[in-house]
């Protein structure tokens, strides 16, 4: 059985507040192969790391992320909602993640809004050696990024609609992977990708039995909230070389 690539979904978000430095650090310590993070823009156009369009669920702020400037967002508590142990954990700026982790492991930047595209490309130009993948559900955005940069690694996320259409689009974009949700992935989809050399990474998978059966079907890797647990389940099956 192959050794799957394990992305830490929003960091090790089972153990620490999602999309915070604490979650990313825990993921690295737990042996994740890469970090997945979600990007929005602050009011002043700076890429920041948060999943939702609004602040309520994962911070002590309220309203849209785009309603606050970076300096205001940086005052928020993005950890106390998860557990008192993480009270005061800040909402990170993408640049801080690039500064801290590029050169150490691969980073998957999921762009949650069209307008973040150009700001992220501009920031990435300052980190030429960063090992990154840019992913999105917004296919117009992926086309736009490809038209601006012929080489940037792009991943196509899939959560609804016609999977054949989405796989063809991934091929057209010369995407580096096709990333379907675990409830939508199926054998013909995996076969269609594998036949043309397009790796499949499935989200979100925390159950080792599910992961093993997907690897047998041809999947290359996973997004997991508990990458250390998934890694150790595979380590028992695939000893390190
Ligand atoms: O990158 C795959 C996955 O993160 C997409 O779903 O909602 O967790 O951002 P979501
Ligand atoms: Ca995501």
PDB file of C-alpha atoms and ligand atoms in Angstrom:
ATOM      1  CA  UNK A   1       0.000   0.000   0.000  1.00  0.00           C
ATOM      2  CA  UNK A   2       1.322   3.497  -0.844  1.00  0.00           C
ATOM      3  CA  UNK A   3       2.136   6.028   1.858  1.00  0.00           C
ATOM      4  CA  UNK A   4      -0.626   8.644   1.437  1.00  0.00           C
ATOM      5  CA  UNK A   5       0.102  12.349   1.632  1.00  0.00           C
ATOM      6  CA  UNK A   6      -1.640  13.779   4.701  1.00  0.00           C
ATOM      7  CA  UNK A   7      -2.730  17.414   4.755  1.00  0.00           C
ATOM      8  CA  UNK A   8      -3.603  18.881   8.141  1.00  0.00           C
ATOM      9  CA  UNK A   9      -7.095  20.265   7.522  1.00  0.00           C
ATOM     10  CA  UNK A  10      -7.091  23.830   8.965  1.00  0.00           C
ATOM     11  CA  UNK A  11      -4.054  22.565  10.935  1.00  0.00           C
ATOM     12  CA  UNK A  12      -4.451  19.806  13.518  1.00  0.00           C
ATOM     13  CA  UNK A  13      -7.945  21.185  14.085  1.00  0.00           C
ATOM     14  CA  UNK A  14      -9.075  18.271  16.227  1.00  0.00           C
ATOM     15  CA  UNK A  15      -6.502  19.271  18.866  1.00  0.00           C
ATOM     16  CA  UNK A  16      -6.258  23.068  18.558  1.00  0.00           C
ATOM     17  CA  UNK A  17      -8.396  25.931  17.202  1.00  0.00           C
ATOM     18  CA  UNK A  18      -8.599  25.675  13.423  1.00  0.00           C
ATOM     19  CA  UNK A  19      -6.491  27.953  11.222  1.00  0.00           C
ATOM     20  CA  UNK A  20      -4.305  29.232  14.082  1.00  0.00           C
ATOM     21  CA  UNK A  21      -0.578  29.011  14.633  1.00  0.00           C
ATOM     22  CA  UNK A  22      -1.302  26.556  17.485  1.00  0.00           C
ATOM     23  CA  UNK A  23      -3.119  24.214  15.077  1.00  0.00           C
ATOM     24  CA  UNK A  24      -0.410  24.472  12.415  1.00  0.00           C
ATOM     25  CA  UNK A  25       2.398  23.897  14.915  1.00  0.00           C
ATOM     26  CA  UNK A  26       0.577  20.859  16.351  1.00  0.00           C
ATOM     27  CA  UNK A  27       0.179  19.492  12.815  1.00  0.00           C
ATOM     28  CA  UNK A  28       3.892  19.825  12.084  1.00  0.00           C
ATOM     29  CA  UNK A  29       4.769  18.165  15.394  1.00  0.00           C
ATOM     30  CA  UNK A  30       2.303  15.367  14.615  1.00  0.00           C
ATOM     31  CA  UNK A  31       3.967  14.525  11.305  1.00  0.00           C
ATOM     32  CA  UNK A  32       1.592  16.063   8.754  1.00  0.00           C
ATOM     33  CA  UNK A  33       3.021  16.239   5.233  1.00  0.00           C
ATOM     34  CA  UNK A  34       1.355  19.564   4.505  1.00  0.00           C
ATOM     35  CA  UNK A  35      -0.859  22.273   6.001  1.00  0.00           C
ATOM     36  CA  UNK A  36      -4.211  23.282   4.551  1.00  0.00           C
ATOM     37  CA  UNK A  37      -5.474  26.787   5.399  1.00  0.00           C
ATOM     38  CA  UNK A  38      -8.341  29.044   4.357  1.00  0.00           C
ATOM     39  CA  UNK A  39      -7.830  32.586   3.099  1.00  0.00           C
ATOM     40  CA  UNK A  40      -9.992  35.706   3.158  1.00  0.00           C
ATOM     41  CA  UNK A  41      -9.023  39.345   2.737  1.00  0.00           C
ATOM     42  CA  UNK A  42      -9.125  41.952   5.492  1.00  0.00           C
ATOM     43  CA  UNK A  43     -10.784  45.325   4.774  1.00  0.00           C
ATOM     44  CA  UNK A  44      -7.379  46.712   3.815  1.00  0.00           C
ATOM     45  CA  UNK A  45      -6.751  43.860   1.374  1.00  0.00           C
ATOM     46  CA  UNK A  46      -4.362  41.691   3.421  1.00  0.00           C
ATOM     47  CA  UNK A  47      -4.734  37.875   3.123  1.00  0.00           C
ATOM     48  CA  UNK A  48      -5.709  36.431   6.527  1.00  0.00           C
ATOM     49  CA  UNK A  49      -6.279  32.850   7.640  1.00  0.00           C
ATOM     50  CA  UNK A  50      -9.869  32.039   8.609  1.00  0.00           C
ATOM     51  CA  UNK A  51     -12.469  29.665   7.195  1.00  0.00           C
ATOM     52  CA  UNK A  52     -15.745  31.566   7.439  1.00  0.00           C
ATOM     53  CA  UNK A  53     -16.678  34.781   5.712  1.00  0.00           C
ATOM     54  CA  UNK A  54     -17.786  36.074   9.122  1.00  0.00           C
ATOM     55  CA  UNK A  55     -16.032  36.206  12.493  1.00  0.00           C
ATOM     56  CA  UNK A  56     -18.612  34.813  14.939  1.00  0.00           C
ATOM     57  CA  UNK A  57     -17.925  31.072  14.871  1.00  0.00           C
ATOM     58  CA  UNK A  58     -14.157  31.079  15.436  1.00  0.00           C
ATOM     59  CA  UNK A  59     -13.372  34.443  17.070  1.00  0.00           C
ATOM     60  CA  UNK A  60     -14.777  36.845  19.648  1.00  0.00           C
ATOM     61  CA  UNK A  61     -15.458  39.364  16.875  1.00  0.00           C
ATOM     62  CA  UNK A  62     -18.589  39.774  14.800  1.00  0.00           C
ATOM     63  CA  UNK A  63     -19.527  40.701  11.259  1.00  0.00           C
ATOM     64  CA  UNK A  64     -17.691  40.039   8.017  1.00  0.00           C
ATOM     65  CA  UNK A  65     -13.913  39.455   7.979  1.00  0.00           C
ATOM     66  CA  UNK A  66     -13.827  42.016   5.156  1.00  0.00           C
ATOM     67  CA  UNK A  67     -15.347  44.582   7.530  1.00  0.00           C
ATOM     68  CA  UNK A  68     -12.189  44.885   9.658  1.00  0.00           C
ATOM     69  CA  UNK A  69      -8.676  46.085   8.900  1.00  0.00           C
ATOM     70  CA  UNK A  70      -5.739  43.769   9.598  1.00  0.00           C
ATOM     71  CA  UNK A  71      -4.798  45.564  12.832  1.00  0.00           C
ATOM     72  CA  UNK A  72      -8.337  45.081  14.179  1.00  0.00           C
ATOM     73  CA  UNK A  73      -8.443  41.414  13.172  1.00  0.00           C
ATOM     74  CA  UNK A  74      -5.144  40.872  14.956  1.00  0.00           C
ATOM     75  CA  UNK A  75      -6.691  42.036  18.261  1.00  0.00           C
ATOM     76  CA  UNK A  76      -9.325  39.257  18.179  1.00  0.00           C
ATOM     77  CA  UNK A  77      -9.209  36.035  20.155  1.00  0.00           C
ATOM     78  CA  UNK A  78      -9.365  33.111  17.719  1.00  0.00           C
ATOM     79  CA  UNK A  79      -8.733  30.372  20.300  1.00  0.00           C
ATOM     80  CA  UNK A  80     -11.036  30.782  23.323  1.00  0.00           C
ATOM     81  CA  UNK A  81     -14.083  29.366  21.484  1.00  0.00           C
ATOM     82  CA  UNK A  82     -12.202  26.045  21.193  1.00  0.00           C
ATOM     83  CA  UNK A  83     -10.927  25.775  24.754  1.00  0.00           C
ATOM     84  CA  UNK A  84      -9.807  28.197  27.520  1.00  0.00           C
ATOM     85  CA  UNK A  85      -6.296  26.801  27.097  1.00  0.00           C
ATOM     86  CA  UNK A  86      -6.098  28.629  23.746  1.00  0.00           C
ATOM     87  CA  UNK A  87      -7.564  31.946  24.875  1.00  0.00           C
ATOM     88  CA  UNK A  88      -5.718  34.829  23.171  1.00  0.00           C
ATOM     89  CA  UNK A  89      -4.577  32.805  20.175  1.00  0.00           C
ATOM     90  CA  UNK A  90      -4.550  35.321  17.316  1.00  0.00           C
ATOM     91  CA  UNK A  91      -6.050  35.117  13.858  1.00  0.00           C
ATOM     92  CA  UNK A  92      -2.966  34.746  11.640  1.00  0.00           C
ATOM     93  CA  UNK A  93      -1.963  36.735   8.619  1.00  0.00           C
ATOM     94  CA  UNK A  94      -1.017  34.539   5.623  1.00  0.00           C
ATOM     95  CA  UNK A  95       2.413  36.140   5.529  1.00  0.00           C
ATOM     96  CA  UNK A  96       3.152  34.844   9.048  1.00  0.00           C
ATOM     97  CA  UNK A  97       2.346  31.300   7.914  1.00  0.00           C
ATOM     98  CA  UNK A  98       4.586  31.636   4.853  1.00  0.00           C
ATOM     99  CA  UNK A  99       7.398  33.080   6.975  1.00  0.00           C
ATOM    100  CA  UNK A 100       7.136  30.328   9.570  1.00  0.00           C
ATOM    101  CA  UNK A 101       6.480  27.227   7.504  1.00  0.00           C
ATOM    102  CA  UNK A 102       7.731  27.698   3.958  1.00  0.00           C
ATOM    103  CA  UNK A 103      10.776  25.526   3.408  1.00  0.00           C
ATOM    104  CA  UNK A 104       9.510  23.096   6.074  1.00  0.00           C
ATOM    105  CA  UNK A 105       6.461  21.496   4.442  1.00  0.00           C
ATOM    106  CA  UNK A 106       3.941  21.999   1.656  1.00  0.00           C
ATOM    107  CA  UNK A 107       1.202  24.606   2.133  1.00  0.00           C
ATOM    108  CA  UNK A 108      -2.246  24.352   0.576  1.00  0.00           C
ATOM    109  CA  UNK A 109      -3.810  27.818   0.393  1.00  0.00           C
ATOM    110  CA  UNK A 110      -7.562  27.553  -0.106  1.00  0.00           C
ATOM    111  CA  UNK A 111      -8.862  30.822  -1.495  1.00  0.00           C
ATOM    112  CA  UNK A 112     -12.363  31.477  -0.203  1.00  0.00           C
ATOM    113  CA  UNK A 113     -12.992  34.591  -2.288  1.00  0.00           C
ATOM    114  CA  UNK A 114     -12.207  35.684  -5.826  1.00  0.00           C
ATOM    115  CA  UNK A 115     -10.555  38.947  -4.820  1.00  0.00           C
ATOM    116  CA  UNK A 116      -7.999  37.186  -2.637  1.00  0.00           C
ATOM    117  CA  UNK A 117      -6.410  35.723  -5.783  1.00  0.00           C
ATOM    118  CA  UNK A 118      -4.265  38.633  -6.896  1.00  0.00           C
ATOM    119  CA  UNK A 119      -3.272  39.627  -3.345  1.00  0.00           C
ATOM    120  CA  UNK A 120      -2.091  36.071  -2.650  1.00  0.00           C
ATOM    121  CA  UNK A 121      -0.133  35.876  -5.924  1.00  0.00           C
ATOM    122  CA  UNK A 122       1.582  39.134  -5.079  1.00  0.00           C
ATOM    123  CA  UNK A 123       2.506  37.882  -1.606  1.00  0.00           C
ATOM    124  CA  UNK A 124       3.739  34.555  -2.977  1.00  0.00           C
ATOM    125  CA  UNK A 125       6.117  36.398  -5.304  1.00  0.00           C
ATOM    126  CA  UNK A 126       8.057  37.331  -2.129  1.00  0.00           C
ATOM    127  CA  UNK A 127       8.377  33.633  -1.200  1.00  0.00           C
ATOM    128  CA  UNK A 128       9.680  32.055  -4.420  1.00  0.00           C
ATOM    129  CA  UNK A 129      10.936  28.913  -2.686  1.00  0.00           C
ATOM    130  CA  UNK A 130       7.685  28.205  -0.798  1.00  0.00           C
ATOM    131  CA  UNK A 131       6.211  24.811  -1.690  1.00  0.00           C
ATOM    132  CA  UNK A 132       2.571  25.792  -2.207  1.00  0.00           C
ATOM    133  CA  UNK A 133      -0.649  24.658  -3.854  1.00  0.00           C
ATOM    134  CA  UNK A 134      -3.511  27.105  -4.402  1.00  0.00           C
ATOM    135  CA  UNK A 135      -6.944  25.487  -4.220  1.00  0.00           C
ATOM    136  CA  UNK A 136     -10.496  26.751  -4.604  1.00  0.00           C
ATOM    137  CA  UNK A 137     -14.119  25.850  -5.250  1.00  0.00           C
ATOM    138  CA  UNK A 138     -14.247  28.999  -7.392  1.00  0.00           C
ATOM    139  CA  UNK A 139     -13.354  27.740 -10.858  1.00  0.00           C
ATOM    140  CA  UNK A 140     -13.426  31.247 -12.387  1.00  0.00           C
ATOM    141  CA  UNK A 141     -10.744  32.194  -9.901  1.00  0.00           C
ATOM    142  CA  UNK A 142      -8.629  29.128 -10.815  1.00  0.00           C
ATOM    143  CA  UNK A 143      -8.851  30.075 -14.518  1.00  0.00           C
ATOM    144  CA  UNK A 144      -7.887  33.644 -13.685  1.00  0.00           C
ATOM    145  CA  UNK A 145      -4.850  32.483 -11.684  1.00  0.00           C
ATOM    146  CA  UNK A 146      -3.776  30.146 -14.488  1.00  0.00           C
ATOM    147  CA  UNK A 147      -4.035  32.974 -17.021  1.00  0.00           C
ATOM    148  CA  UNK A 148      -1.757  35.132 -14.863  1.00  0.00           C
ATOM    149  CA  UNK A 149       0.697  32.400 -13.876  1.00  0.00           C
ATOM    150  CA  UNK A 150       1.230  29.378 -16.119  1.00  0.00           C
ATOM    151  CA  UNK A 151       3.199  27.489 -13.479  1.00  0.00           C
ATOM    152  CA  UNK A 152       1.458  27.989 -10.163  1.00  0.00           C
ATOM    153  CA  UNK A 153       0.253  24.635  -8.748  1.00  0.00           C
ATOM    154  CA  UNK A 154      -3.569  24.678  -8.694  1.00  0.00           C
ATOM    155  CA  UNK A 155      -5.949  22.167  -7.112  1.00  0.00           C
ATOM    156  CA  UNK A 156      -9.620  21.833  -8.061  1.00  0.00           C
ATOM    157  CA  UNK A 157     -11.981  21.358  -5.098  1.00  0.00           C
ATOM    158  CA  UNK A 158     -15.217  19.500  -5.769  1.00  0.00           C
ATOM    159  CA  UNK A 159     -18.334  19.466  -3.583  1.00  0.00           C
ATOM    160  CA  UNK A 160     -21.309  19.487  -5.947  1.00  0.00           C
ATOM    161  CA  UNK A 161     -22.412  19.171  -9.566  1.00  0.00           C
ATOM    162  CA  UNK A 162     -21.062  17.047 -12.383  1.00  0.00           C
ATOM    163  CA  UNK A 163     -17.765  15.437 -11.398  1.00  0.00           C
ATOM    164  CA  UNK A 164     -16.850  14.619 -15.048  1.00  0.00           C
ATOM    165  CA  UNK A 165     -17.045  18.315 -15.856  1.00  0.00           C
ATOM    166  CA  UNK A 166     -14.900  19.188 -12.822  1.00  0.00           C
ATOM    167  CA  UNK A 167     -12.274  16.539 -13.676  1.00  0.00           C
ATOM    168  CA  UNK A 168     -12.081  17.833 -17.265  1.00  0.00           C
ATOM    169  CA  UNK A 169     -11.662  21.340 -15.949  1.00  0.00           C
ATOM    170  CA  UNK A 170      -8.805  20.136 -13.711  1.00  0.00           C
ATOM    171  CA  UNK A 171      -7.103  18.661 -16.773  1.00  0.00           C
ATOM    172  CA  UNK A 172      -7.657  21.837 -18.780  1.00  0.00           C
ATOM    173  CA  UNK A 173      -6.090  23.873 -15.964  1.00  0.00           C
ATOM    174  CA  UNK A 174      -3.155  21.427 -15.726  1.00  0.00           C
ATOM    175  CA  UNK A 175      -4.104  21.152 -12.065  1.00  0.00           C
ATOM    176  CA  UNK A 176      -1.789  19.249  -9.760  1.00  0.00           C
ATOM    177  CA  UNK A 177      -4.695  17.450  -8.068  1.00  0.00           C
ATOM    178  CA  UNK A 178      -8.448  16.897  -7.907  1.00  0.00           C
ATOM    179  CA  UNK A 179      -9.831  17.198  -4.360  1.00  0.00           C
ATOM    180  CA  UNK A 180     -13.362  15.850  -3.824  1.00  0.00           C
ATOM    181  CA  UNK A 181     -15.333  15.677  -0.581  1.00  0.00           C
ATOM    182  CA  UNK A 182     -15.402  12.243   1.047  1.00  0.00           C
ATOM    183  CA  UNK A 183     -19.171  11.957   0.559  1.00  0.00           C
ATOM    184  CA  UNK A 184     -18.860  12.457  -3.196  1.00  0.00           C
ATOM    185  CA  UNK A 185     -15.771  10.486  -4.129  1.00  0.00           C
ATOM    186  CA  UNK A 186     -16.426   7.306  -6.119  1.00  0.00           C
ATOM    187  CA  UNK A 187     -14.437   4.660  -7.988  1.00  0.00           C
ATOM    188  CA  UNK A 188     -15.167   5.869 -11.572  1.00  0.00           C
ATOM    189  CA  UNK A 189     -14.100   9.388 -10.520  1.00  0.00           C
ATOM    190  CA  UNK A 190     -10.857   8.097  -9.006  1.00  0.00           C
ATOM    191  CA  UNK A 191     -10.198   5.930 -12.081  1.00  0.00           C
ATOM    192  CA  UNK A 192     -10.820   8.869 -14.452  1.00  0.00           C
ATOM    193  CA  UNK A 193      -8.239  10.940 -12.570  1.00  0.00           C
ATOM    194  CA  UNK A 194      -5.665   8.195 -12.085  1.00  0.00           C
ATOM    195  CA  UNK A 195      -5.793   7.204 -15.780  1.00  0.00           C
ATOM    196  CA  UNK A 196      -4.622  10.675 -16.763  1.00  0.00           C
ATOM    197  CA  UNK A 197      -2.074  11.003 -13.952  1.00  0.00           C
ATOM    198  CA  UNK A 198      -4.154  13.442 -11.893  1.00  0.00           C
ATOM    199  CA  UNK A 199      -3.691  12.713  -8.161  1.00  0.00           C
ATOM    200  CA  UNK A 200      -6.825  12.618  -5.949  1.00  0.00           C
ATOM    201  CA  UNK A 201      -6.797  14.050  -2.414  1.00  0.00           C
ATOM    202  CA  UNK A 202      -9.982  13.547  -0.392  1.00  0.00           C
ATOM    203  CA  UNK A 203     -11.390  15.745   2.394  1.00  0.00           C
ATOM    204  CA  UNK A 204     -12.082  15.333   5.244  1.00  0.00           C
ATOM    205  CA  UNK A 205     -10.981  11.881   6.389  1.00  0.00           C
ATOM    206  CA  UNK A 206     -10.251  11.044  10.026  1.00  0.00           C
ATOM    207  CA  UNK A 207     -11.203   7.351  10.028  1.00  0.00           C
ATOM    208  CA  UNK A 208      -8.318   5.004   9.163  1.00  0.00           C
ATOM    209  CA  UNK A 209     -10.614   2.301   7.714  1.00  0.00           C
ATOM    210  CA  UNK A 210     -12.095   4.799   5.228  1.00  0.00           C
ATOM    211  CA  UNK A 211      -8.641   6.115   4.330  1.00  0.00           C
ATOM    212  CA  UNK A 212      -7.256   2.614   3.701  1.00  0.00           C
ATOM    213  CA  UNK A 213     -10.091   1.676   1.393  1.00  0.00           C
ATOM    214  CA  UNK A 214      -9.666   4.931  -0.566  1.00  0.00           C
ATOM    215  CA  UNK A 215      -5.926   4.318  -0.936  1.00  0.00           C
ATOM    216  CA  UNK A 216      -6.703   0.844  -2.315  1.00  0.00           C
ATOM    217  CA  UNK A 217      -9.029   2.528  -4.831  1.00  0.00           C
ATOM    218  CA  UNK A 218      -6.206   4.828  -6.021  1.00  0.00           C
ATOM    219  CA  UNK A 219      -6.425   7.951  -3.846  1.00  0.00           C
ATOM    220  CA  UNK A 220      -3.067   9.666  -3.177  1.00  0.00           C
ATOM    221  CA  UNK A 221      -3.831  11.469   0.062  1.00  0.00           C
ATOM    222  CA  UNK A 222      -6.217  13.079   2.516  1.00  0.00           C
ATOM    223  CA  UNK A 223      -7.120  16.175   4.415  1.00  0.00           C
ATOM    224  CA  UNK A 224      -7.477  15.226   8.072  1.00  0.00           C
ATOM    225  CA  UNK A 225      -8.353  17.115  11.258  1.00  0.00           C
ATOM    226  CA  UNK A 226      -6.143  14.643  13.134  1.00  0.00           C
ATOM    227  CA  UNK A 227      -3.174  14.048  10.857  1.00  0.00           C
ATOM    228  CA  UNK A 228      -1.054  12.404  13.586  1.00  0.00           C
ATOM    229  CA  UNK A 229      -3.655   9.692  14.206  1.00  0.00           C
ATOM    230  CA  UNK A 230      -4.100   9.002  10.501  1.00  0.00           C
ATOM    231  CA  UNK A 231      -0.335   8.964   9.964  1.00  0.00           C
ATOM    232  CA  UNK A 232       0.170   6.451  12.757  1.00  0.00           C
ATOM    233  CA  UNK A 233      -2.617   4.200  11.392  1.00  0.00           C
ATOM    234  CA  UNK A 234      -0.718   4.030   8.094  1.00  0.00           C
ATOM    235  CA  UNK A 235       2.688   3.727   9.755  1.00  0.00           C
ATOM    236  CA  UNK A 236       1.510   0.437  11.243  1.00  0.00           C
ATOM    237  CA  UNK A 237       0.727  -0.778   7.710  1.00  0.00           C
ATOM    238  CA  UNK A 238       3.514   0.908   5.750  1.00  0.00           C
ATOM    239  CA  UNK A 239       6.715   0.979   7.812  1.00  0.00           C
ATOM    240  CA  UNK A 240       9.025   3.923   7.052  1.00  0.00           C
ATOM    241  CA  UNK A 241      11.702   3.051   4.443  1.00  0.00           C
TER     242      UNK A 241
HETATM  243  O1  LIG B   1      -9.515  21.757   0.898  1.00  0.00           O
HETATM  244  C1  LIG B   1     -10.576  20.954   1.167  1.00  0.00           C
HETATM  245  C2  LIG B   1     -11.496  21.451   2.255  1.00  0.00           C
HETATM  246  O2  LIG B   1     -10.787  22.250   3.152  1.00  0.00           O
HETATM  247  C3  LIG B   1     -12.660  22.191   1.702  1.00  0.00           C
HETATM  248  O3  LIG B   1     -13.672  22.391   2.629  1.00  0.00           O
HETATM  249  O4  LIG B   1     -15.062  23.832   4.059  1.00  0.00           O
HETATM  250  O5  LIG B   1     -13.152  22.648   5.042  1.00  0.00           O
HETATM  251  O6  LIG B   1     -12.770  24.571   3.532  1.00  0.00           O
HETATM  252  P1  LIG B   1     -13.656  23.414   3.861  1.00  0.00           P
HETATM  253 CA1  LIG B   2     -10.455  24.551   3.492  1.00  0.00          CA
END
